[in-house]
Coordinates of C-alpha atoms (C1' of nucleotides) in Angstrom, one line a residue:
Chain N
X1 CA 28.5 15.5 -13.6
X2 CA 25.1 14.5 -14.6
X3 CA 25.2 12.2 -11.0
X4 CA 26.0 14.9 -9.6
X5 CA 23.0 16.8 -10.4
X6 CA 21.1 14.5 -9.2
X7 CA 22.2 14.1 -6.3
X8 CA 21.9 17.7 -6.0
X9 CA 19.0 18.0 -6.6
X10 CA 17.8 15.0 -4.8
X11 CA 18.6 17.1 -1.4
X12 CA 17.3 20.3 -2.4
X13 CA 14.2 18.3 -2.8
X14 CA 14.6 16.3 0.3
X15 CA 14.8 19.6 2.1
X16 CA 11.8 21.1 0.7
X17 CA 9.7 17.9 2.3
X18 CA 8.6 19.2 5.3
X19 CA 4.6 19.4 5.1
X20 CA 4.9 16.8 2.4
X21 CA 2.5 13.8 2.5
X22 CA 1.4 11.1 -0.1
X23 CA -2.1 9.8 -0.6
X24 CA -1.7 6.5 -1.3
X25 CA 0.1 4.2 1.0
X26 CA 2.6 2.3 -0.2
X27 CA 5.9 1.5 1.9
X28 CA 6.6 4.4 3.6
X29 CA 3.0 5.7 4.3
X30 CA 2.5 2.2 5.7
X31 CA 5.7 2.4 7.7
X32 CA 4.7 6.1 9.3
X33 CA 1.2 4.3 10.3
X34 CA 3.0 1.5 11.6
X35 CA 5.6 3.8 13.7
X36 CA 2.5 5.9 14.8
X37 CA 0.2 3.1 16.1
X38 CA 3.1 1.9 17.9
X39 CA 3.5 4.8 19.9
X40 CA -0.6 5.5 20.3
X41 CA -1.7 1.5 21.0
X42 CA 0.4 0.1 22.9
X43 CA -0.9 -1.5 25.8
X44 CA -4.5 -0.6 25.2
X45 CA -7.3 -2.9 26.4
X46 CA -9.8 -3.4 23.5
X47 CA -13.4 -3.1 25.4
X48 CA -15.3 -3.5 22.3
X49 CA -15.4 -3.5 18.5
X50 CA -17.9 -2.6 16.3
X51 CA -17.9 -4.0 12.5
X52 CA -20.1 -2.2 9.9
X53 CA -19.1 -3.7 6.7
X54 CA -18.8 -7.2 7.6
X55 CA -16.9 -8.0 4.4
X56 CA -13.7 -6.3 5.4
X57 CA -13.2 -8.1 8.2
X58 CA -12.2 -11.8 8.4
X59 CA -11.1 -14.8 11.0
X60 CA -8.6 -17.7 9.6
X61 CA -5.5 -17.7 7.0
X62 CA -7.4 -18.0 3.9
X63 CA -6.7 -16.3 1.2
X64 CA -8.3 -12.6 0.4
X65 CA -11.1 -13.4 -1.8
X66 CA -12.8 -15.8 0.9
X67 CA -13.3 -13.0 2.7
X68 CA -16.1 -11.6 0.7
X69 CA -18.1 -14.1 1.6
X70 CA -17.7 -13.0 5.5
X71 CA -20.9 -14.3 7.0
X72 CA -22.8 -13.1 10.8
X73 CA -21.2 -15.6 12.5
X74 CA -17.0 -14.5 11.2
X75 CA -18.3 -11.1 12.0
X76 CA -19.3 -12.1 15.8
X77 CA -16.1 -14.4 15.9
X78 CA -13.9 -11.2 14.9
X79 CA -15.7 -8.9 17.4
X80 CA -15.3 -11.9 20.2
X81 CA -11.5 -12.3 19.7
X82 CA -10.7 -9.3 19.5
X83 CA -12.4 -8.3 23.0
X84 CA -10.5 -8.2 26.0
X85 CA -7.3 -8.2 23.9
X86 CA -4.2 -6.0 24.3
X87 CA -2.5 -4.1 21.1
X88 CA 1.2 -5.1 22.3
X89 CA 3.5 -4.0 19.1
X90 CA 2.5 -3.1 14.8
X91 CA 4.1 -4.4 12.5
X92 CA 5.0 -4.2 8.6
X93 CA 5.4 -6.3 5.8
X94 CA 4.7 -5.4 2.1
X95 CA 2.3 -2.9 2.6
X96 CA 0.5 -5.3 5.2
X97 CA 0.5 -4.2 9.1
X98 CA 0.6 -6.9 11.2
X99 CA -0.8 -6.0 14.9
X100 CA 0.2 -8.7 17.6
X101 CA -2.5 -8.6 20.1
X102 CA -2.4 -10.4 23.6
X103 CA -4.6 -12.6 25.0
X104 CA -6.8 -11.6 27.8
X105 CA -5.1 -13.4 30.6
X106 CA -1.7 -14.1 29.4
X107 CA -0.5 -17.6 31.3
X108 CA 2.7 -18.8 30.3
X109 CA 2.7 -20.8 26.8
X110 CA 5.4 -23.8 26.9
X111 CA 6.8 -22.8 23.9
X112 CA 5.7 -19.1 24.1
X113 CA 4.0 -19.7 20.8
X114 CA 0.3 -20.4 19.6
X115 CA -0.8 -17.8 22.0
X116 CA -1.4 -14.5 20.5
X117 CA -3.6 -13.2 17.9
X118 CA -2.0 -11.1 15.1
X119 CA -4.6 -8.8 13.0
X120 CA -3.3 -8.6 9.4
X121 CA -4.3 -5.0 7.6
X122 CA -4.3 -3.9 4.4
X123 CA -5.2 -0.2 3.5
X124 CA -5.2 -0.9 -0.4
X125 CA -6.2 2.4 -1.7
X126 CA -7.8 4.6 0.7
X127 CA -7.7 2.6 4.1
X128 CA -7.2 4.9 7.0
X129 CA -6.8 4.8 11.0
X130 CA -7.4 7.4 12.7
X131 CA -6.6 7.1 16.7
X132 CA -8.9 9.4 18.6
X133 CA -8.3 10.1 22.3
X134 CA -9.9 12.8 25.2
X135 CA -7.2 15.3 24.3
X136 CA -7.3 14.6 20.5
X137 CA -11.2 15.1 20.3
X138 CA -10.8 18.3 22.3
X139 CA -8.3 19.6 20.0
X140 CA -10.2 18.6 16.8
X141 CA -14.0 18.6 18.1
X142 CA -14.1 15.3 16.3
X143 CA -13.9 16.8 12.7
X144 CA -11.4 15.0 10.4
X145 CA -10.3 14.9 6.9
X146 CA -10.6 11.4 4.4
X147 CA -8.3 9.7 2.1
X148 CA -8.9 11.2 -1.0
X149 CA -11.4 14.3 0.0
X150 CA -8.6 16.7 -0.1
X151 CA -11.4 18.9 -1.3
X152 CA -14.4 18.0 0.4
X153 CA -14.9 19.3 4.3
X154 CA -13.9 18.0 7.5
X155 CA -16.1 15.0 8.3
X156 CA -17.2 13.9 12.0
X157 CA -16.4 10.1 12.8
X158 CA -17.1 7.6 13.1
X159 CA -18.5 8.3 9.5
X160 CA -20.0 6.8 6.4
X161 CA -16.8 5.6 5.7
X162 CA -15.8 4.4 9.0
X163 CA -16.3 0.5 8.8
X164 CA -14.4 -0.6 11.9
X165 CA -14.3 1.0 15.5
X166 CA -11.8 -0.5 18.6
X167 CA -13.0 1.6 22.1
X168 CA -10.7 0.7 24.3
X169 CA -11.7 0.5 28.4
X170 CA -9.5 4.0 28.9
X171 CA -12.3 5.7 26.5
X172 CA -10.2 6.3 23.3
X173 CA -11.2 5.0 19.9
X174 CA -9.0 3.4 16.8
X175 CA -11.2 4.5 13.6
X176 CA -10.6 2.2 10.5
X177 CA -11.7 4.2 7.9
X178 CA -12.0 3.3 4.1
X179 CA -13.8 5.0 1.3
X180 CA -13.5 2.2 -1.7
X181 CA -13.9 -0.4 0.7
X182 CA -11.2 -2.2 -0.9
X183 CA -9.2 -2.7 2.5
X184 CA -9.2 -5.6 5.1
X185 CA -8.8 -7.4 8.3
X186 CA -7.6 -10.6 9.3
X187 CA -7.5 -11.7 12.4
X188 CA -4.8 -15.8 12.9
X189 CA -3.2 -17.4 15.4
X190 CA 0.2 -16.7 15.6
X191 CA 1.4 -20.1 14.6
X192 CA -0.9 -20.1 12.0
X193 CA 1.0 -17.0 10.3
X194 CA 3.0 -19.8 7.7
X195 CA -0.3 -20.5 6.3
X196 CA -1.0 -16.9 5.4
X197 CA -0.7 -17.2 1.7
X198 CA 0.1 -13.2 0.6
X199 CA 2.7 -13.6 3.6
X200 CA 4.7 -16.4 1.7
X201 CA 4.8 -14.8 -1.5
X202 CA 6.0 -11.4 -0.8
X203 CA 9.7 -10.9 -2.4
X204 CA 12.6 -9.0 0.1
X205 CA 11.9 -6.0 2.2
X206 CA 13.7 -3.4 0.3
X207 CA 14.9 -1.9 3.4
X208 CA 16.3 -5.3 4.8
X209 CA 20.0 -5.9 4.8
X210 CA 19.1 -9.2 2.9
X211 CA 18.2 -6.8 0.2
X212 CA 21.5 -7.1 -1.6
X213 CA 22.8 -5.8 -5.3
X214 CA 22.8 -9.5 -6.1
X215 CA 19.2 -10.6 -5.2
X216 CA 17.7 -7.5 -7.0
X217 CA 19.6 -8.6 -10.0
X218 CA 18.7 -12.5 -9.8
X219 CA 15.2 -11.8 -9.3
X220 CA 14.9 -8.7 -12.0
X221 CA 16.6 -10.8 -14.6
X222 CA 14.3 -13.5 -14.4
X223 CA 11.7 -11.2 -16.3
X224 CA 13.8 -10.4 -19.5
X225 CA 10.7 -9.4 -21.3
X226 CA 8.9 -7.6 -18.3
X227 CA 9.1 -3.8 -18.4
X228 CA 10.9 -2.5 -15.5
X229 CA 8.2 -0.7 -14.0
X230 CA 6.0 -3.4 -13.9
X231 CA 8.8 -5.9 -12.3
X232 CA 9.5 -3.1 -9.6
X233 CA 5.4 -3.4 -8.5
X234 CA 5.8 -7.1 -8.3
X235 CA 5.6 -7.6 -4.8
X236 CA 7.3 -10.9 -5.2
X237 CA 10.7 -9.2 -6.8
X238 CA 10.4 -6.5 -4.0
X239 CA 7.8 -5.8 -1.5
X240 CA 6.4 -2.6 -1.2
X241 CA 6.8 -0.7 -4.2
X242 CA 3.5 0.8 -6.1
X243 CA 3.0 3.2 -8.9
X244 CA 4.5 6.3 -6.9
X245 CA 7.6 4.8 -6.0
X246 CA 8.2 2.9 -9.2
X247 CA 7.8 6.2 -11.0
X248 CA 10.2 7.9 -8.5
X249 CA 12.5 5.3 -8.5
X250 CA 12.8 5.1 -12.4
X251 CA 13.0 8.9 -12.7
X252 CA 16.3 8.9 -10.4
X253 CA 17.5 5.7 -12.2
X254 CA 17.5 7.8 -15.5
X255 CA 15.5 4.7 -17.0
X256 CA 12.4 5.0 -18.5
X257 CA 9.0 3.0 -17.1
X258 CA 8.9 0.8 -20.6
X259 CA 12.1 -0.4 -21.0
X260 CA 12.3 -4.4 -20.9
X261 CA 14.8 -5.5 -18.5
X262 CA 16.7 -7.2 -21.2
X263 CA 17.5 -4.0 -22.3
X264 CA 18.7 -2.3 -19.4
X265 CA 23.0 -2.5 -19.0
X266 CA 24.0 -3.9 -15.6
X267 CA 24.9 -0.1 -15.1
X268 CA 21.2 1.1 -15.3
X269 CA 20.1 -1.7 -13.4
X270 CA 22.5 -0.7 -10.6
X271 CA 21.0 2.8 -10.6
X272 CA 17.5 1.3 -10.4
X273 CA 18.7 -0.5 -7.1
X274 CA 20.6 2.5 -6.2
X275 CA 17.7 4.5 -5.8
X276 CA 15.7 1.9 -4.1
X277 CA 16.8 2.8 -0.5
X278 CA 17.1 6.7 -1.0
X279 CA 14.0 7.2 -2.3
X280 CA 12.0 5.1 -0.3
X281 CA 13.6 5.9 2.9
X282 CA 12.9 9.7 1.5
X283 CA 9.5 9.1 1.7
X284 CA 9.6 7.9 5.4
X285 CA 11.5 10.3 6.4
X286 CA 8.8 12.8 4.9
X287 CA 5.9 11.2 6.7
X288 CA 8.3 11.1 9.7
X289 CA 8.4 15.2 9.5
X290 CA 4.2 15.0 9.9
X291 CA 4.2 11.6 11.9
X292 CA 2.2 14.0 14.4
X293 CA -0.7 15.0 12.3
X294 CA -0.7 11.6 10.0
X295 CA -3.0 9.8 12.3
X296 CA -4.6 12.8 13.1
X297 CA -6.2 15.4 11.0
X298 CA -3.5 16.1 8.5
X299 CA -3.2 19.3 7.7
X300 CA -0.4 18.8 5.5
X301 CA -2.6 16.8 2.8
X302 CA -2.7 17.8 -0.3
X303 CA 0.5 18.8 -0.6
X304 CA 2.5 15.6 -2.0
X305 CA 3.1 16.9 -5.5
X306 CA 6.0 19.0 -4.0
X307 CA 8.1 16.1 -3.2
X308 CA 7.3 14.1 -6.4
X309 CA 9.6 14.6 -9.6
X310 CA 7.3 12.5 -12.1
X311 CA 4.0 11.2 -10.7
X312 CA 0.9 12.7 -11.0
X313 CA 3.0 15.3 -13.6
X314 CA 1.8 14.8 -17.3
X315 CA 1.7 17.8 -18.9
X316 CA 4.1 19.5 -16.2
X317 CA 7.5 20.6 -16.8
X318 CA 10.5 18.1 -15.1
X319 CA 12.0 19.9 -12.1
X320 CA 15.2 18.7 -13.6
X321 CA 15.9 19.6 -17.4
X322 CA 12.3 21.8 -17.9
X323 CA 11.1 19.2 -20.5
X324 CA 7.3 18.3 -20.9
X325 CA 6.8 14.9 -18.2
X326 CA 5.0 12.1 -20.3
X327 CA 2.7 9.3 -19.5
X328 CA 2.1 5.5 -20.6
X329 CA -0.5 3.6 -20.1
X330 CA 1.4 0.1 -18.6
X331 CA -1.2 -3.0 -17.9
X332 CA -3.3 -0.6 -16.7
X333 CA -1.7 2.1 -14.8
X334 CA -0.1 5.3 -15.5
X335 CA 3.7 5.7 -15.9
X336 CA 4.7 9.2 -16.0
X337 CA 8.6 10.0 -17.1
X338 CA 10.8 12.6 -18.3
X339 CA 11.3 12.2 -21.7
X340 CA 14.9 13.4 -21.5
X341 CA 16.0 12.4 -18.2
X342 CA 14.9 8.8 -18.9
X343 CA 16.4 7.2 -21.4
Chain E
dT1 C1' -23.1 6.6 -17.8
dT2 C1' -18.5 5.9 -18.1
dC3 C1' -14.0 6.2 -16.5
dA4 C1' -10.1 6.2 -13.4
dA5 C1' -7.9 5.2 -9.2
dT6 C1' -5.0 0.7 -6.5
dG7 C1' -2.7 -3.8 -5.0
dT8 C1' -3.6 -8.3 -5.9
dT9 C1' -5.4 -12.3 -8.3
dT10 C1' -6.7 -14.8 -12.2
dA11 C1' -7.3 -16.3 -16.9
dG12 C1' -5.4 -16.7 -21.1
dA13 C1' -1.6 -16.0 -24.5
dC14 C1' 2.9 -16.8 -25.7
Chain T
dG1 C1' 5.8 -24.8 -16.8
dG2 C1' 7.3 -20.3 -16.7
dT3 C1' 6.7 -15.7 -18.1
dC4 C1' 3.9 -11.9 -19.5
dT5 C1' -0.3 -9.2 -20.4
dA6 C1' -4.7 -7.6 -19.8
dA7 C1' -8.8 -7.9 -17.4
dA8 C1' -11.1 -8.5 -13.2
dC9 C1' -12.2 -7.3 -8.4
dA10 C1' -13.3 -4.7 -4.4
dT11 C1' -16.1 0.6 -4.6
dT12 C1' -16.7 5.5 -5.1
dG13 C1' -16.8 10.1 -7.0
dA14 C1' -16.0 13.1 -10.8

DNA sequence: TTCAATGTTTAGAC
DNA sequence: GGTCTAAACATTGA
């Protein structure tokens, strides 16, 4: 009965999603960007690049915090490998997009390997692209909205908080945009992509068929102590889960954000992967409905507390049973639960 | 001025 | 040594 409900009311929901969009990328925000550059960059000829916060950007494998200490010379290296170049596909991993760019005169590589250059990117918080073209400027007259500023007015870009800008030779623009700065990009060789240390440490894609019942449960149980929130963040048990999704997740799962995994039956634990998929694939599926604006100016911001059943809710009543949705403090972020759907 | 926001890393405790 | 927690880090705006 009670499944029932919730499965109810997990379409109702899912119908209701259509101007829905989340702040905050996580999977499927990263996934939407991902399906949207695909369409907008392929094949476009980088003429120039323009850096203006040298420490976001980065040459080489090494790990993220060397890239703080991005000196002139990176920055010119970066700008001088990336010109000339050709966007050929985006892809994801974790919440990292991975852009495989050409070289500038592709010859024939024995092994096809060692060639191309990938661009790693990570959006952390507030990161933002925003592909410009003739028609798109027309449209817009060049005023878009930030990460963040749901409230403040349509900025012109490139902006304050435009730190990187690709013009490509057919006159269109890719905006990287970032207000905390806390975003990056790293431009390796494609055979050096094994020495790319957040690459090797990244658990299963959620949405992989390797993603099985059995892995979630051999890598969740090895944290009998850890509270199940906190293991469903770890990017090494499952990649690309943050605080929205985890919150989501757990409200579907019926379990609640501080239970230790040693206390959670193998029957909660399989709701916990149950809702993995659904919920995740929810959220794509709700960036999928605005995939035209996302990149864009997004009109539909501001909007993503429709869609979500516990986060961002304290103090709000559960769309569910009515009751009062709580919050926890949990190493530093915010859990927020139904105190009577989560047991 | 302090606080909160995030994914990820690190230091220190257990 | 492995697991777990809390703090730190990047930065901005309220």
């Amino acid at each position: 009965m009670r499944n029932n409900n919730s499965l109810l009311n997990f379409i109702i929901s899912t119908i209701s999603l259509f101007l829905t969009s989340a702040i905050m990328p996580e999977l499927p925000e990263v996934q939407t960007i991902v399906n949207e550059l695909n369409r907008k960059l392929k094949n476009r000829t980088i003429k120039s690049v323009e850096v203006n916060a040298p420490k976001m950007v980065a040459v080489g494998p090494s790990i993220v915090s060397n890239i703080r200490t991005a000196s002139k010379r990176s920055v010119n290296k970066f700008i001088s490998l990336l010109k000339g170049k050709k966007f050929l596909s985006v892809k994801r991993r974790a919440k990292l997009l991975i852009f495989d760019l050409s070289e500038p005169s592709p010859r024939p590589s024995p092994r096809g390997r060692g060639r191309n250059t990938l661009m790693l990117v990570h959006l952390k918080m507030t990161g933002q692209f925003i592909f410009e073209d003739k028609k798109l400027r027309a449209k817009t007259g060049g005023q878009y909205r930030m990460f963040n500023k749901l409230s403040a007015p349509f900025v012109k870009l490139p902006g304050k908080h435009t730190h990187v800008i690709f013009k490509f030779v057919d006159g269109s623009h890719l905006y990287f945009n970032d207000i905390r700065k806390f975003g990056y990009m790293k431009l390796v060789r494609d055979n050096e992509i094994n020495q790319v240390k957040e690459l090797q440490e990244y658990g299963p894609e959620p949405l992989d068929k390797k993603f099985t019942m059995r892995a979630f449960f051999t890598a969740v149980k090895k944290r009998h102590h850890g509270k199940i929130k906190q293991v469903l963040m770890d990017p090494k048990v499952v990649a690309g889960i943050g605080n929205i999704y985890s919150d989501e997740i757990l409200f579907h799962a019926g379990a609640r954000p501080t239970r230790a995994v040693s206390s959670l039956t193998d029957k909660e634990l399989a709701a916990v992967y149950k809702w993995i998929k659904p919920v995740l694939i929810k959220g794509i599926k709700a960036k999928g409905s605005s995939v035209g604006d996302f990149v864009r100016t997004d009109g539909s911001w501001g909007q993503m507390g429709k869609f979500h059943f516990v986060y961002g809710r304290k103090g709000q009543k559960c769309k569910r049973c009515g009751s009062t949705i709580e919050a926890v403090k949990l190493g530093g972020r915010t859990g927020s639960f139904c105190p009577h759907c989560q047991k």
